[in-house]
mmCIF file of C-alpha atoms in Angstrom:
data_model
loop_
_atom_site.group_PDB
_atom_site.id
_atom_site.type_symbol
_atom_site.label_atom_id
_atom_site.label_comp_id
_atom_site.label_asym_id
_atom_site.label_seq_id
_atom_site.Cartn_x
_atom_site.Cartn_y
_atom_site.Cartn_z
ATOM 1 C CA GLU A 73 0.842 63.740 160.850
ATOM 2 C CA ALA A 74 4.048 65.098 159.761
ATOM 3 C CA GLY A 75 4.019 65.711 155.806
ATOM 4 C CA VAL A 76 6.294 64.300 153.743
ATOM 5 C CA ALA A 77 10.201 65.427 153.847
ATOM 6 C CA GLN A 78 12.484 66.112 151.309
ATOM 7 C CA SER A 79 16.187 67.577 151.037
ATOM 8 C CA PRO A 80 17.995 69.640 149.731
ATOM 9 C CA ARG A 81 15.558 72.145 148.905
ATOM 10 C CA TYR A 82 17.780 73.641 146.532
ATOM 11 C CA LYS A 83 20.336 72.437 144.465
ATOM 12 C CA ILE A 84 22.878 73.854 141.838
ATOM 13 C CA ILE A 85 25.622 71.389 140.487
ATOM 14 C CA GLU A 86 27.272 71.691 136.986
ATOM 15 C CA LYS A 87 26.713 68.873 134.449
ATOM 16 C CA ARG A 88 28.164 65.778 134.458
ATOM 17 C CA GLN A 89 28.329 65.860 138.249
ATOM 18 C CA SER A 90 26.506 63.526 140.506
ATOM 19 C CA VAL A 91 23.618 64.441 142.807
ATOM 20 C CA ALA A 92 21.049 62.790 145.497
ATOM 21 C CA PHE A 93 18.484 63.496 146.601
ATOM 22 C CA TRP A 94 16.203 62.265 149.608
ATOM 23 C CA CYS A 95 12.792 61.540 150.831
ATOM 24 C CA ASN A 96 11.273 60.395 153.898
ATOM 25 C CA PRO A 97 7.435 59.678 153.605
ATOM 26 C CA ILE A 98 4.436 60.147 155.728
ATOM 27 C CA SER A 99 4.790 57.653 158.421
ATOM 28 C CA GLY A 100 3.264 54.233 157.783
ATOM 29 C CA HIS A 101 2.801 55.197 154.170
ATOM 30 C CA ALA A 102 3.799 52.121 152.169
ATOM 31 C CA THR A 103 4.026 53.409 148.137
ATOM 32 C CA LEU A 104 6.428 56.144 147.703
ATOM 33 C CA TYR A 105 6.230 58.241 144.741
ATOM 34 C CA TRP A 106 9.444 60.277 142.860
ATOM 35 C CA TYR A 107 8.545 62.803 140.060
ATOM 36 C CA GLN A 108 10.161 65.014 137.614
ATOM 37 C CA GLN A 109 8.678 68.583 137.170
ATOM 38 C CA ILE A 110 10.243 70.907 134.746
ATOM 39 C CA LEU A 111 9.326 74.222 134.457
ATOM 40 C CA GLY A 112 5.631 75.050 133.085
ATOM 41 C CA GLN A 113 4.848 71.385 132.866
ATOM 42 C CA GLY A 114 2.851 68.445 135.136
ATOM 43 C CA PRO A 115 4.678 66.439 137.047
ATOM 44 C CA LYS A 116 6.041 63.107 135.549
ATOM 45 C CA LEU A 117 6.372 59.750 137.459
ATOM 46 C CA LEU A 118 9.711 58.537 137.563
ATOM 47 C CA ILE A 119 9.354 55.616 140.098
ATOM 48 C CA GLN A 120 6.677 54.071 141.983
ATOM 49 C CA PHE A 121 7.828 52.372 145.539
ATOM 50 C CA GLN A 122 5.604 49.694 147.385
ATOM 51 C CA ASN A 123 7.305 49.087 150.439
ATOM 52 C CA ASN A 124 10.737 48.304 149.214
ATOM 53 C CA GLY A 125 10.328 46.965 145.788
ATOM 54 C CA VAL A 126 9.679 48.728 142.493
ATOM 55 C CA VAL A 127 6.479 48.681 140.891
ATOM 56 C CA ASP A 128 6.786 51.237 138.019
ATOM 57 C CA ASP A 129 10.449 52.574 136.731
ATOM 58 C CA SER A 130 8.944 52.604 133.288
ATOM 59 C CA GLN A 131 9.734 56.652 132.645
ATOM 60 C CA LEU A 132 13.171 56.303 134.768
ATOM 61 C CA PRO A 133 16.154 56.557 132.215
ATOM 62 C CA LYS A 134 18.348 54.028 133.778
ATOM 63 C CA ASP A 135 21.489 55.199 132.088
ATOM 64 C CA ARG A 136 21.657 58.139 134.758
ATOM 65 C CA PHE A 137 19.182 57.856 137.168
ATOM 66 C CA SER A 138 18.934 55.305 139.643
ATOM 67 C CA ALA A 139 16.757 55.260 143.144
ATOM 68 C CA GLU A 140 16.521 52.705 146.301
ATOM 69 C CA ARG A 141 14.096 52.752 149.326
ATOM 70 C CA LEU A 142 15.815 50.146 151.656
ATOM 71 C CA LYS A 143 13.844 48.931 154.916
ATOM 72 C CA GLY A 144 10.441 50.604 153.253
ATOM 73 C CA VAL A 145 10.764 53.379 154.647
ATOM 74 C CA ASP A 146 12.895 56.368 153.113
ATOM 75 C CA SER A 147 14.186 56.745 149.665
ATOM 76 C CA THR A 148 17.011 58.340 147.553
ATOM 77 C CA LEU A 149 16.962 59.664 143.778
ATOM 78 C CA LYS A 150 20.503 59.565 142.375
ATOM 79 C CA ILE A 151 21.557 61.145 139.070
ATOM 80 C CA GLN A 152 24.924 59.990 137.941
ATOM 81 C CA PRO A 153 26.450 61.880 135.870
ATOM 82 C CA ALA A 154 23.666 64.955 135.254
ATOM 83 C CA LYS A 155 22.638 66.957 132.078
ATOM 84 C CA LEU A 156 21.581 70.099 131.576
ATOM 85 C CA GLU A 157 17.923 69.216 131.113
ATOM 86 C CA ASP A 158 17.736 67.591 133.953
ATOM 87 C CA SER A 159 17.175 70.897 135.198
ATOM 88 C CA ALA A 160 13.894 70.301 137.266
ATOM 89 C CA VAL A 161 12.104 69.952 140.565
ATOM 90 C CA TYR A 162 12.156 66.535 142.070
ATOM 91 C CA LEU A 163 9.090 66.266 143.668
ATOM 92 C CA CYS A 164 8.541 62.774 146.221
ATOM 93 C CA ALA A 165 5.235 62.312 147.146
ATOM 94 C CA SER A 166 3.520 58.850 149.702
ATOM 95 C CA SER A 167 0.253 57.040 149.741
ATOM 96 C CA GLY A 168 -1.336 55.284 152.260
ATOM 97 C CA ARG A 169 -3.105 51.443 152.692
ATOM 98 C CA GLY A 170 -6.062 52.058 151.340
ATOM 99 C CA ARG A 171 -5.871 55.213 150.270
ATOM 100 C CA VAL A 172 -5.548 56.731 146.476
ATOM 101 C CA GLU A 173 -4.493 60.312 146.740
ATOM 102 C CA GLN A 174 -1.026 61.025 146.926
ATOM 103 C CA TYR A 175 0.480 63.462 149.120
ATOM 104 C CA PHE A 176 3.632 65.829 148.300
ATOM 105 C CA GLY A 177 6.742 67.125 149.510
ATOM 106 C CA PRO A 178 7.918 70.515 149.083
ATOM 107 C CA GLY A 179 10.429 69.302 146.055
ATOM 108 C CA THR A 180 13.920 69.495 145.351
ATOM 109 C CA ARG A 181 14.660 71.984 142.840
ATOM 110 C CA LEU A 182 17.533 71.377 140.893
ATOM 111 C CA THR A 183 19.726 73.233 138.591
ATOM 112 C CA VAL A 184 22.573 71.946 136.221
ATOM 113 C CA THR A 185 25.028 74.474 134.772
ATOM 114 C CA ALA B 178 -3.087 55.221 127.859
ATOM 115 C CA GLN B 179 -4.389 57.967 130.427
ATOM 116 C CA SER B 180 -4.282 61.944 129.735
ATOM 117 C CA VAL B 181 -5.286 64.862 131.052
ATOM 118 C CA ALA B 182 -5.577 67.903 128.977
ATOM 119 C CA GLN B 183 -5.948 71.289 130.589
ATOM 120 C CA PRO B 184 -7.072 73.801 127.680
ATOM 121 C CA GLU B 185 -6.148 76.974 129.388
ATOM 122 C CA ASP B 186 -2.780 78.161 130.616
ATOM 123 C CA GLN B 187 -4.324 80.817 132.191
ATOM 124 C CA VAL B 188 -7.510 81.909 133.799
ATOM 125 C CA ASN B 189 -8.343 85.772 135.645
ATOM 126 C CA VAL B 190 -10.770 86.193 137.295
ATOM 127 C CA ALA B 191 -11.870 88.945 139.890
ATOM 128 C CA GLU B 192 -12.163 88.437 144.060
ATOM 129 C CA GLY B 193 -15.568 87.212 144.847
ATOM 130 C CA ASN B 194 -16.783 85.942 141.539
ATOM 131 C CA PRO B 195 -16.871 82.378 140.949
ATOM 132 C CA LEU B 196 -14.297 80.431 138.972
ATOM 133 C CA THR B 197 -13.687 77.658 137.043
ATOM 134 C CA VAL B 198 -10.854 75.660 136.035
ATOM 135 C CA LYS B 199 -11.539 72.903 133.469
ATOM 136 C CA CYS B 200 -10.188 69.227 132.661
ATOM 137 C CA THR B 201 -10.602 66.895 130.190
ATOM 138 C CA TYR B 202 -9.729 63.424 131.105
ATOM 139 C CA SER B 203 -8.877 60.291 128.550
ATOM 140 C CA VAL B 204 -8.558 56.714 130.462
ATOM 141 C CA SER B 205 -9.582 52.912 130.174
ATOM 142 C CA GLY B 206 -11.855 51.969 132.130
ATOM 143 C CA ASN B 207 -13.545 54.061 135.295
ATOM 144 C CA PRO B 208 -11.272 56.991 136.307
ATOM 145 C CA TYR B 209 -10.084 58.099 139.564
ATOM 146 C CA LEU B 210 -9.220 61.679 138.580
ATOM 147 C CA PHE B 211 -7.772 64.629 141.546
ATOM 148 C CA TRP B 212 -7.084 68.685 141.706
ATOM 149 C CA TYR B 213 -4.138 69.718 143.015
ATOM 150 C CA VAL B 214 -2.911 73.131 143.988
ATOM 151 C CA GLN B 215 0.685 74.086 143.906
ATOM 152 C CA TYR B 216 1.751 77.659 145.584
ATOM 153 C CA PRO B 217 5.261 79.272 144.434
ATOM 154 C CA ASN B 218 8.086 76.931 146.020
ATOM 155 C CA ARG B 219 5.702 74.078 147.499
ATOM 156 C CA GLY B 220 4.944 70.699 146.504
ATOM 157 C CA LEU B 221 1.563 69.711 145.482
ATOM 158 C CA GLN B 222 -1.440 70.040 147.956
ATOM 159 C CA PHE B 223 -4.201 67.671 147.089
ATOM 160 C CA LEU B 224 -7.320 69.434 147.045
ATOM 161 C CA LEU B 225 -10.387 66.636 145.968
ATOM 162 C CA LYS B 226 -11.031 63.389 144.027
ATOM 163 C CA TYR B 227 -13.671 61.862 142.796
ATOM 164 C CA ILE B 228 -13.451 57.901 142.859
ATOM 165 C CA THR B 229 -17.211 56.877 142.473
ATOM 166 C CA GLY B 230 -20.756 58.082 143.735
ATOM 167 C CA ASP B 231 -21.662 61.717 143.804
ATOM 168 C CA ASN B 232 -20.642 63.595 140.472
ATOM 169 C CA LEU B 233 -20.327 66.741 142.725
ATOM 170 C CA VAL B 234 -17.539 66.083 144.995
ATOM 171 C CA LYS B 235 -16.234 68.888 147.454
ATOM 172 C CA GLY B 236 -12.792 69.398 148.722
ATOM 173 C CA SER B 237 -10.295 71.737 150.799
ATOM 174 C CA TYR B 238 -10.686 75.426 151.180
ATOM 175 C CA GLY B 239 -14.442 75.381 149.597
ATOM 176 C CA PHE B 240 -13.584 73.663 146.289
ATOM 177 C CA GLU B 241 -15.507 71.545 144.222
ATOM 178 C CA ALA B 242 -15.567 69.762 141.168
ATOM 179 C CA GLU B 243 -18.017 67.860 139.054
ATOM 180 C CA PHE B 244 -17.363 64.609 137.064
ATOM 181 C CA ASN B 245 -19.153 64.520 134.046
ATOM 182 C CA LYS B 246 -18.676 61.163 132.465
ATOM 183 C CA SER B 247 -20.411 61.775 129.051
ATOM 184 C CA GLN B 248 -18.150 64.394 128.573
ATOM 185 C CA THR B 249 -14.861 62.824 130.079
ATOM 186 C CA SER B 250 -14.554 66.077 131.918
ATOM 187 C CA PHE B 251 -13.474 66.963 135.612
ATOM 188 C CA HIS B 252 -13.616 70.715 136.003
ATOM 189 C CA LEU B 253 -12.821 72.470 139.489
ATOM 190 C CA LYS B 254 -14.981 75.290 140.669
ATOM 191 C CA LYS B 255 -15.545 77.785 143.159
ATOM 192 C CA PRO B 256 -18.705 79.981 143.950
ATOM 193 C CA SER B 257 -16.638 83.083 145.259
ATOM 194 C CA ALA B 258 -12.808 83.426 144.351
ATOM 195 C CA LEU B 259 -10.173 84.942 146.818
ATOM 196 C CA VAL B 260 -7.062 86.414 146.119
ATOM 197 C CA SER B 261 -5.285 83.970 147.983
ATOM 198 C CA ASP B 262 -6.471 81.334 145.575
ATOM 199 C CA SER B 263 -4.387 82.617 142.941
ATOM 200 C CA ALA B 264 -1.943 79.498 142.235
ATOM 201 C CA LEU B 265 -1.254 76.766 139.770
ATOM 202 C CA TYR B 266 -3.681 73.797 139.634
ATOM 203 C CA PHE B 267 -3.261 70.608 138.303
ATOM 204 C CA CYS B 268 -5.614 67.955 137.278
ATOM 205 C CA ALA B 269 -4.240 64.267 137.349
ATOM 206 C CA VAL B 270 -6.152 60.552 136.371
ATOM 207 C CA GLY B 271 -5.642 57.162 137.491
ATOM 208 C CA ARG B 272 -7.019 53.972 137.109
ATOM 209 C CA ASN B 273 -6.630 51.922 139.881
ATOM 210 C CA TYR B 274 -5.292 52.394 143.587
ATOM 211 C CA GLY B 275 -1.716 52.149 144.050
ATOM 212 C CA GLN B 276 -1.273 53.254 140.298
ATOM 213 C CA ASN B 277 0.439 56.315 139.408
ATOM 214 C CA PHE B 278 -1.150 59.292 138.480
ATOM 215 C CA VAL B 279 -1.026 61.113 134.907
ATOM 216 C CA PHE B 280 -0.947 64.881 135.720
ATOM 217 C CA GLY B 281 -2.120 67.787 133.308
ATOM 218 C CA PRO B 282 0.228 70.688 132.099
ATOM 219 C CA GLY B 283 -1.491 72.789 134.866
ATOM 220 C CA THR B 284 -3.322 76.132 134.924
ATOM 221 C CA ARG B 285 -2.393 79.309 136.273
ATOM 222 C CA LEU B 286 -5.209 81.291 138.113
ATOM 223 C CA SER B 287 -5.146 84.878 138.946
ATOM 224 C CA VAL B 288 -7.746 86.038 141.198
ATOM 225 C CA LEU B 289 -7.565 89.964 141.127
ATOM 226 C CA PRO B 290 -8.701 92.447 143.915
#
């Protein structure tokens, strides 16, 4: 089966600009996660969706970050406006019904200058 | 709240020797424990999990991990290291199906030829 797809793979923007990332989970996976991985650290959850509903967004900086999962399949994460400290790899993961392990996409490396 | 510690930033081992990457956790209730591996410019790959049952779990690429409830540890092991095992390893803990993970900071494993 195809894995989790993410695009773009790399993005460079200036601070105060906006950026969007796209994720397509493994087919049939109801749960989708967005993580932020800052260099030298483990991934940190930003938001978790179950189908098209938000389960946990407690660590999402809602003043600048937003995410949606229309139709319960693919998802978009947006940052507006970006700050220097948003430079990180943004990872998308999904998990299937009755399965606890998550499967990760290749990530989007964001550099904010 | 859940937390994970990986006490070693870096582990060096000679090819053919056994390897251990350490992980300790803190969680209320029964833990769900995971190991993931990350190669450069790649997403995280699932190695193995412990949910319940036998304390020794076997996973991908010859890796195994031992759950020790009294020491709240879940160390990753491999009997004979390969140069290709060189990567970043993350331990993660969860509490329930569909819940997000908390990841450790990662341990960089270098297998020397």
